[in-house]
Amino acid sequence: MTTGIPNATTANEGDLKLTIVNPKNLYDPTPNGYSTAVIVPRGARLAYISGQGGQDSTGALSPDFAVQVKQAYANLRSALDGLGARPDQVAKLTIFVVDHDMSKLEVLTRNVKDMFGDALPAQTLVPVPKLAIDPMLFEVEAVVMLE
Protein backbone atom coordinates (compact mmCIF):
# COMPACT_ATOMS: atom_id res chain seq x y z
CA MET A 1 0.00 0.00 0.00
CA THR A 2 1.06 3.53 -0.68
CA THR A 3 0.17 6.54 1.42
CA GLY A 4 0.24 9.97 -0.17
CA ILE A 5 -1.06 11.68 -3.25
CA PRO A 6 -1.13 9.22 -6.16
CA ASN A 7 0.08 9.95 -9.63
CA ALA A 8 0.72 7.72 -12.62
CA THR A 9 3.80 6.25 -10.98
CA THR A 10 2.35 5.47 -7.55
CA ALA A 11 -0.90 3.88 -8.70
CA ASN A 12 0.63 0.75 -10.26
CA GLU A 13 -2.18 -0.79 -12.28
CA GLY A 14 -0.32 -4.09 -12.74
CA ASP A 15 -0.15 -4.65 -8.99
CA LEU A 16 -3.28 -5.85 -7.19
CA LYS A 17 -2.78 -3.73 -4.11
CA LEU A 18 -4.97 -0.93 -2.90
CA THR A 19 -3.45 2.55 -2.88
CA ILE A 20 -4.35 4.62 0.18
CA VAL A 21 -4.60 8.36 -0.45
CA ASN A 22 -4.49 10.94 2.33
CA PRO A 23 -3.71 14.30 0.66
CA LYS A 24 -1.48 16.56 2.72
CA ASN A 25 -3.84 19.54 2.26
CA LEU A 26 -6.75 17.70 3.94
CA TYR A 27 -7.36 16.74 7.56
CA ASP A 28 -5.46 13.53 8.45
CA PRO A 29 -8.21 10.97 9.17
CA THR A 30 -5.91 8.11 10.22
CA PRO A 31 -6.13 8.83 13.98
CA ASN A 32 -9.89 8.28 13.59
CA GLY A 33 -9.47 4.94 11.84
CA TYR A 34 -10.02 5.66 8.16
CA SER A 35 -8.39 6.98 4.99
CA THR A 36 -9.58 9.79 2.74
CA ALA A 37 -9.64 7.65 -0.40
CA VAL A 38 -8.55 4.26 -1.68
CA ILE A 39 -7.72 3.40 -5.28
CA VAL A 40 -8.63 -0.06 -6.54
CA PRO A 41 -6.34 -1.10 -9.41
CA ARG A 42 -7.73 -1.57 -12.90
CA GLY A 43 -8.80 -5.12 -13.58
CA ALA A 44 -9.42 -6.05 -9.95
CA ARG A 45 -12.61 -7.91 -9.09
CA LEU A 46 -14.76 -6.43 -6.34
CA ALA A 47 -16.96 -8.11 -3.77
CA TYR A 48 -19.62 -6.41 -1.70
CA ILE A 49 -20.19 -7.71 1.81
CA SER A 50 -23.65 -7.11 3.19
CA GLY A 51 -24.05 -5.36 6.51
CA GLN A 52 -22.66 -7.40 9.38
CA GLY A 53 -24.25 -6.80 12.76
CA GLY A 54 -23.24 -7.83 16.23
CA GLN A 55 -25.09 -11.16 16.32
CA ASP A 56 -23.10 -14.13 17.54
CA SER A 57 -23.29 -17.52 15.78
CA THR A 58 -26.60 -18.27 17.54
CA GLY A 59 -28.13 -14.96 16.42
CA ALA A 60 -28.01 -13.45 19.91
CA LEU A 61 -27.29 -9.73 20.32
CA SER A 62 -25.68 -8.21 23.38
CA PRO A 63 -27.38 -5.01 24.58
CA ASP A 64 -23.86 -3.47 24.91
CA PHE A 65 -22.73 -1.27 22.00
CA ALA A 66 -19.01 -2.14 22.39
CA VAL A 67 -19.77 -5.88 22.41
CA GLN A 68 -21.89 -5.54 19.25
CA VAL A 69 -19.17 -3.58 17.43
CA LYS A 70 -16.49 -6.13 18.33
CA GLN A 71 -18.72 -9.01 17.20
CA ALA A 72 -19.68 -7.22 13.97
CA TYR A 73 -16.01 -6.85 13.04
CA ALA A 74 -15.45 -10.54 13.89
CA ASN A 75 -18.38 -11.34 11.57
CA LEU A 76 -16.87 -9.14 8.87
CA ARG A 77 -13.58 -11.02 9.26
CA SER A 78 -15.47 -14.32 8.82
CA ALA A 79 -17.09 -12.97 5.65
CA LEU A 80 -13.64 -11.94 4.35
CA ASP A 81 -12.30 -15.40 5.17
CA GLY A 82 -15.20 -16.91 3.21
CA LEU A 83 -14.09 -14.87 0.19
CA GLY A 84 -10.44 -15.78 0.67
CA ALA A 85 -9.71 -12.11 1.35
CA ARG A 86 -7.70 -10.23 3.98
CA PRO A 87 -8.49 -6.97 5.79
CA ASP A 88 -5.90 -5.12 3.67
CA GLN A 89 -8.08 -5.86 0.62
CA VAL A 90 -11.03 -3.84 2.01
CA ALA A 91 -11.34 -0.60 0.04
CA LYS A 92 -14.44 0.92 1.68
CA LEU A 93 -16.54 0.50 4.80
CA THR A 94 -19.93 1.98 5.50
CA ILE A 95 -20.96 1.80 9.13
CA PHE A 96 -24.38 2.45 10.58
CA VAL A 97 -24.72 3.48 14.23
CA VAL A 98 -28.02 3.73 16.10
CA ASP A 99 -28.32 6.94 18.14
CA HIS A 100 -24.74 7.96 17.35
CA ASP A 101 -22.98 10.39 19.65
CA MET A 102 -19.34 11.33 20.13
CA SER A 103 -18.94 8.90 23.06
CA LYS A 104 -19.11 5.99 20.59
CA LEU A 105 -16.17 7.14 18.45
CA GLU A 106 -13.50 5.61 20.68
CA VAL A 107 -15.12 2.16 20.43
CA LEU A 108 -15.46 2.51 16.66
CA THR A 109 -11.89 3.73 16.14
CA ARG A 110 -10.36 1.04 18.37
CA ASN A 111 -12.16 -1.78 16.56
CA VAL A 112 -11.35 -0.58 13.04
CA LYS A 113 -7.68 -0.07 13.94
CA ASP A 114 -7.54 -3.51 15.58
CA MET A 115 -8.82 -5.11 12.38
CA PHE A 116 -7.08 -3.01 9.73
CA GLY A 117 -3.90 -1.68 11.37
CA ASP A 118 -2.27 0.81 8.98
CA ALA A 119 -4.30 -0.42 5.98
CA LEU A 120 -7.25 1.82 6.87
CA PRO A 121 -10.03 1.72 4.26
CA ALA A 122 -12.11 4.68 3.18
CA GLN A 123 -15.07 4.85 5.54
CA THR A 124 -18.41 6.57 6.01
CA LEU A 125 -20.36 6.62 9.28
CA VAL A 126 -24.12 6.98 8.94
CA PRO A 127 -26.12 7.76 12.11
CA VAL A 128 -29.50 6.01 11.98
CA PRO A 129 -32.55 5.88 14.27
CA LYS A 130 -32.75 2.07 14.04
CA LEU A 131 -31.53 -0.94 12.08
CA ALA A 132 -33.28 -4.08 10.75
CA ILE A 133 -33.64 -5.69 14.18
CA ASP A 134 -34.64 -3.54 17.17
CA PRO A 135 -31.79 -4.51 19.54
CA MET A 136 -29.19 -4.03 16.77
CA LEU A 137 -26.99 -0.98 17.46
CA PHE A 138 -24.24 -1.31 14.83
CA GLU A 139 -23.76 -2.62 11.30
CA VAL A 140 -20.75 -2.59 8.95
CA GLU A 141 -20.69 -3.31 5.21
CA ALA A 142 -17.60 -3.54 3.01
CA VAL A 143 -16.33 -3.29 -0.56
CA VAL A 144 -13.45 -5.71 -1.02
CA MET A 145 -10.87 -6.10 -3.79
CA LEU A 146 -10.37 -9.75 -4.67
CA GLU A 147 -7.05 -11.03 -5.99
PDB file of C-alpha atoms in Angstrom:
ATOM      1  CA  MET A   1       0.000   0.000   0.000  1.00  0.00           C
ATOM      2  CA  THR A   2       1.058   3.535  -0.682  1.00  0.00           C
ATOM      3  CA  THR A   3       0.174   6.542   1.417  1.00  0.00           C
ATOM      4  CA  GLY A   4       0.235   9.966  -0.173  1.00  0.00           C
ATOM      5  CA  ILE A   5      -1.058  11.684  -3.249  1.00  0.00           C
ATOM      6  CA  PRO A   6      -1.129   9.222  -6.163  1.00  0.00           C
ATOM      7  CA  ASN A   7       0.078   9.954  -9.634  1.00  0.00           C
ATOM      8  CA  ALA A   8       0.716   7.716 -12.625  1.00  0.00           C
ATOM      9  CA  THR A   9       3.805   6.246 -10.985  1.00  0.00           C
ATOM     10  CA  THR A  10       2.351   5.473  -7.551  1.00  0.00           C
ATOM     11  CA  ALA A  11      -0.900   3.882  -8.699  1.00  0.00           C
ATOM     12  CA  ASN A  12       0.625   0.750 -10.258  1.00  0.00           C
ATOM     13  CA  GLU A  13      -2.180  -0.788 -12.278  1.00  0.00           C
ATOM     14  CA  GLY A  14      -0.317  -4.088 -12.745  1.00  0.00           C
ATOM     15  CA  ASP A  15      -0.147  -4.648  -8.991  1.00  0.00           C
ATOM     16  CA  LEU A  16      -3.279  -5.849  -7.192  1.00  0.00           C
ATOM     17  CA  LYS A  17      -2.781  -3.730  -4.111  1.00  0.00           C
ATOM     18  CA  LEU A  18      -4.973  -0.925  -2.898  1.00  0.00           C
ATOM     19  CA  THR A  19      -3.453   2.555  -2.880  1.00  0.00           C
ATOM     20  CA  ILE A  20      -4.349   4.623   0.181  1.00  0.00           C
ATOM     21  CA  VAL A  21      -4.603   8.356  -0.450  1.00  0.00           C
ATOM     22  CA  ASN A  22      -4.489  10.943   2.331  1.00  0.00           C
ATOM     23  CA  PRO A  23      -3.712  14.297   0.658  1.00  0.00           C
ATOM     24  CA  LYS A  24      -1.484  16.564   2.721  1.00  0.00           C
ATOM     25  CA  ASN A  25      -3.841  19.545   2.261  1.00  0.00           C
ATOM     26  CA  LEU A  26      -6.750  17.698   3.935  1.00  0.00           C
ATOM     27  CA  TYR A  27      -7.356  16.743   7.559  1.00  0.00           C
ATOM     28  CA  ASP A  28      -5.459  13.529   8.454  1.00  0.00           C
ATOM     29  CA  PRO A  29      -8.210  10.970   9.166  1.00  0.00           C
ATOM     30  CA  THR A  30      -5.912   8.107  10.216  1.00  0.00           C
ATOM     31  CA  PRO A  31      -6.127   8.826  13.978  1.00  0.00           C
ATOM     32  CA  ASN A  32      -9.887   8.279  13.591  1.00  0.00           C
ATOM     33  CA  GLY A  33      -9.470   4.938  11.843  1.00  0.00           C
ATOM     34  CA  TYR A  34     -10.020   5.657   8.158  1.00  0.00           C
ATOM     35  CA  SER A  35      -8.389   6.981   4.987  1.00  0.00           C
ATOM     36  CA  THR A  36      -9.581   9.794   2.740  1.00  0.00           C
ATOM     37  CA  ALA A  37      -9.637   7.650  -0.397  1.00  0.00           C
ATOM     38  CA  VAL A  38      -8.547   4.255  -1.676  1.00  0.00           C
ATOM     39  CA  ILE A  39      -7.723   3.403  -5.279  1.00  0.00           C
ATOM     40  CA  VAL A  40      -8.632  -0.060  -6.543  1.00  0.00           C
ATOM     41  CA  PRO A  41      -6.337  -1.096  -9.410  1.00  0.00           C
ATOM     42  CA  ARG A  42      -7.732  -1.567 -12.905  1.00  0.00           C
ATOM     43  CA  GLY A  43      -8.802  -5.116 -13.580  1.00  0.00           C
ATOM     44  CA  ALA A  44      -9.418  -6.049  -9.950  1.00  0.00           C
ATOM     45  CA  ARG A  45     -12.609  -7.914  -9.094  1.00  0.00           C
ATOM     46  CA  LEU A  46     -14.757  -6.426  -6.338  1.00  0.00           C
ATOM     47  CA  ALA A  47     -16.957  -8.114  -3.769  1.00  0.00           C
ATOM     48  CA  TYR A  48     -19.621  -6.410  -1.701  1.00  0.00           C
ATOM     49  CA  ILE A  49     -20.186  -7.714   1.808  1.00  0.00           C
ATOM     50  CA  SER A  50     -23.652  -7.107   3.193  1.00  0.00           C
ATOM     51  CA  GLY A  51     -24.051  -5.355   6.507  1.00  0.00           C
ATOM     52  CA  GLN A  52     -22.664  -7.397   9.380  1.00  0.00           C
ATOM     53  CA  GLY A  53     -24.253  -6.796  12.759  1.00  0.00           C
ATOM     54  CA  GLY A  54     -23.240  -7.826  16.227  1.00  0.00           C
ATOM     55  CA  GLN A  55     -25.093 -11.157  16.315  1.00  0.00           C
ATOM     56  CA  ASP A  56     -23.098 -14.130  17.539  1.00  0.00           C
ATOM     57  CA  SER A  57     -23.290 -17.521  15.783  1.00  0.00           C
ATOM     58  CA  THR A  58     -26.601 -18.268  17.542  1.00  0.00           C
ATOM     59  CA  GLY A  59     -28.134 -14.963  16.419  1.00  0.00           C
ATOM     60  CA  ALA A  60     -28.010 -13.453  19.913  1.00  0.00           C
ATOM     61  CA  LEU A  61     -27.291  -9.731  20.316  1.00  0.00           C
ATOM     62  CA  SER A  62     -25.678  -8.210  23.382  1.00  0.00           C
ATOM     63  CA  PRO A  63     -27.375  -5.012  24.575  1.00  0.00           C
ATOM     64  CA  ASP A  64     -23.862  -3.473  24.910  1.00  0.00           C
ATOM     65  CA  PHE A  65     -22.728  -1.266  21.996  1.00  0.00           C
ATOM     66  CA  ALA A  66     -19.015  -2.140  22.388  1.00  0.00           C
ATOM     67  CA  VAL A  67     -19.770  -5.879  22.407  1.00  0.00           C
ATOM     68  CA  GLN A  68     -21.888  -5.543  19.253  1.00  0.00           C
ATOM     69  CA  VAL A  69     -19.166  -3.577  17.433  1.00  0.00           C
ATOM     70  CA  LYS A  70     -16.487  -6.128  18.331  1.00  0.00           C
ATOM     71  CA  GLN A  71     -18.724  -9.005  17.204  1.00  0.00           C
ATOM     72  CA  ALA A  72     -19.679  -7.220  13.972  1.00  0.00           C
ATOM     73  CA  TYR A  73     -16.010  -6.855  13.040  1.00  0.00           C
ATOM     74  CA  ALA A  74     -15.453 -10.540  13.890  1.00  0.00           C
ATOM     75  CA  ASN A  75     -18.382 -11.336  11.574  1.00  0.00           C
ATOM     76  CA  LEU A  76     -16.868  -9.136   8.873  1.00  0.00           C
ATOM     77  CA  ARG A  77     -13.582 -11.024   9.265  1.00  0.00           C
ATOM     78  CA  SER A  78     -15.468 -14.317   8.823  1.00  0.00           C
ATOM     79  CA  ALA A  79     -17.087 -12.966   5.654  1.00  0.00           C
ATOM     80  CA  LEU A  80     -13.643 -11.937   4.354  1.00  0.00           C
ATOM     81  CA  ASP A  81     -12.304 -15.404   5.174  1.00  0.00           C
ATOM     82  CA  GLY A  82     -15.198 -16.910   3.213  1.00  0.00           C
ATOM     83  CA  LEU A  83     -14.093 -14.867   0.185  1.00  0.00           C
ATOM     84  CA  GLY A  84     -10.438 -15.782   0.666  1.00  0.00           C
ATOM     85  CA  ALA A  85      -9.712 -12.107   1.352  1.00  0.00           C
ATOM     86  CA  ARG A  86      -7.704 -10.231   3.980  1.00  0.00           C
ATOM     87  CA  PRO A  87      -8.493  -6.966   5.787  1.00  0.00           C
ATOM     88  CA  ASP A  88      -5.901  -5.122   3.670  1.00  0.00           C
ATOM     89  CA  GLN A  89      -8.084  -5.860   0.618  1.00  0.00           C
ATOM     90  CA  VAL A  90     -11.033  -3.838   2.011  1.00  0.00           C
ATOM     91  CA  ALA A  91     -11.341  -0.603   0.039  1.00  0.00           C
ATOM     92  CA  LYS A  92     -14.436   0.917   1.679  1.00  0.00           C
ATOM     93  CA  LEU A  93     -16.537   0.503   4.800  1.00  0.00           C
ATOM     94  CA  THR A  94     -19.930   1.977   5.499  1.00  0.00           C
ATOM     95  CA  ILE A  95     -20.965   1.796   9.126  1.00  0.00           C
ATOM     96  CA  PHE A  96     -24.376   2.451  10.583  1.00  0.00           C
ATOM     97  CA  VAL A  97     -24.719   3.483  14.234  1.00  0.00           C
ATOM     98  CA  VAL A  98     -28.016   3.729  16.100  1.00  0.00           C
ATOM     99  CA  ASP A  99     -28.321   6.945  18.137  1.00  0.00           C
ATOM    100  CA  HIS A 100     -24.738   7.957  17.352  1.00  0.00           C
ATOM    101  CA  ASP A 101     -22.980  10.387  19.652  1.00  0.00           C
ATOM    102  CA  MET A 102     -19.338  11.325  20.134  1.00  0.00           C
ATOM    103  CA  SER A 103     -18.941   8.901  23.060  1.00  0.00           C
ATOM    104  CA  LYS A 104     -19.111   5.990  20.588  1.00  0.00           C
ATOM    105  CA  LEU A 105     -16.168   7.144  18.451  1.00  0.00           C
ATOM    106  CA  GLU A 106     -13.498   5.608  20.681  1.00  0.00           C
ATOM    107  CA  VAL A 107     -15.117   2.161  20.428  1.00  0.00           C
ATOM    108  CA  LEU A 108     -15.460   2.514  16.657  1.00  0.00           C
ATOM    109  CA  THR A 109     -11.888   3.728  16.144  1.00  0.00           C
ATOM    110  CA  ARG A 110     -10.361   1.044  18.368  1.00  0.00           C
ATOM    111  CA  ASN A 111     -12.162  -1.777  16.557  1.00  0.00           C
ATOM    112  CA  VAL A 112     -11.355  -0.581  13.040  1.00  0.00           C
ATOM    113  CA  LYS A 113      -7.676  -0.070  13.944  1.00  0.00           C
ATOM    114  CA  ASP A 114      -7.541  -3.512  15.583  1.00  0.00           C
ATOM    115  CA  MET A 115      -8.820  -5.111  12.384  1.00  0.00           C
ATOM    116  CA  PHE A 116      -7.084  -3.007   9.727  1.00  0.00           C
ATOM    117  CA  GLY A 117      -3.895  -1.676  11.374  1.00  0.00           C
ATOM    118  CA  ASP A 118      -2.267   0.810   8.982  1.00  0.00           C
ATOM    119  CA  ALA A 119      -4.301  -0.420   5.984  1.00  0.00           C
ATOM    120  CA  LEU A 120      -7.246   1.820   6.868  1.00  0.00           C
ATOM    121  CA  PRO A 121     -10.028   1.716   4.262  1.00  0.00           C
ATOM    122  CA  ALA A 122     -12.106   4.677   3.175  1.00  0.00           C
ATOM    123  CA  GLN A 123     -15.073   4.850   5.538  1.00  0.00           C
ATOM    124  CA  THR A 124     -18.410   6.565   6.012  1.00  0.00           C
ATOM    125  CA  LEU A 125     -20.358   6.620   9.284  1.00  0.00           C
ATOM    126  CA  VAL A 126     -24.118   6.979   8.945  1.00  0.00           C
ATOM    127  CA  PRO A 127     -26.119   7.756  12.112  1.00  0.00           C
ATOM    128  CA  VAL A 128     -29.498   6.011  11.976  1.00  0.00           C
ATOM    129  CA  PRO A 129     -32.553   5.875  14.269  1.00  0.00           C
ATOM    130  CA  LYS A 130     -32.749   2.071  14.041  1.00  0.00           C
ATOM    131  CA  LEU A 131     -31.532  -0.942  12.082  1.00  0.00           C
ATOM    132  CA  ALA A 132     -33.280  -4.077  10.754  1.00  0.00           C
ATOM    133  CA  ILE A 133     -33.642  -5.695  14.178  1.00  0.00           C
ATOM    134  CA  ASP A 134     -34.640  -3.542  17.171  1.00  0.00           C
ATOM    135  CA  PRO A 135     -31.786  -4.506  19.541  1.00  0.00           C
ATOM    136  CA  MET A 136     -29.193  -4.028  16.766  1.00  0.00           C
ATOM    137  CA  LEU A 137     -26.990  -0.976  17.464  1.00  0.00           C
ATOM    138  CA  PHE A 138     -24.244  -1.306  14.828  1.00  0.00           C
ATOM    139  CA  GLU A 139     -23.763  -2.619  11.302  1.00  0.00           C
ATOM    140  CA  VAL A 140     -20.751  -2.592   8.950  1.00  0.00           C
ATOM    141  CA  GLU A 141     -20.693  -3.311   5.212  1.00  0.00           C
ATOM    142  CA  ALA A 142     -17.596  -3.542   3.007  1.00  0.00           C
ATOM    143  CA  VAL A 143     -16.328  -3.289  -0.556  1.00  0.00           C
ATOM    144  CA  VAL A 144     -13.446  -5.712  -1.022  1.00  0.00           C
ATOM    145  CA  MET A 145     -10.872  -6.101  -3.787  1.00  0.00           C
ATOM    146  CA  LEU A 146     -10.367  -9.754  -4.669  1.00  0.00           C
ATOM    147  CA  GLU A 147      -7.050 -11.032  -5.994  1.00  0.00           C
TER     148      GLU A 147
END
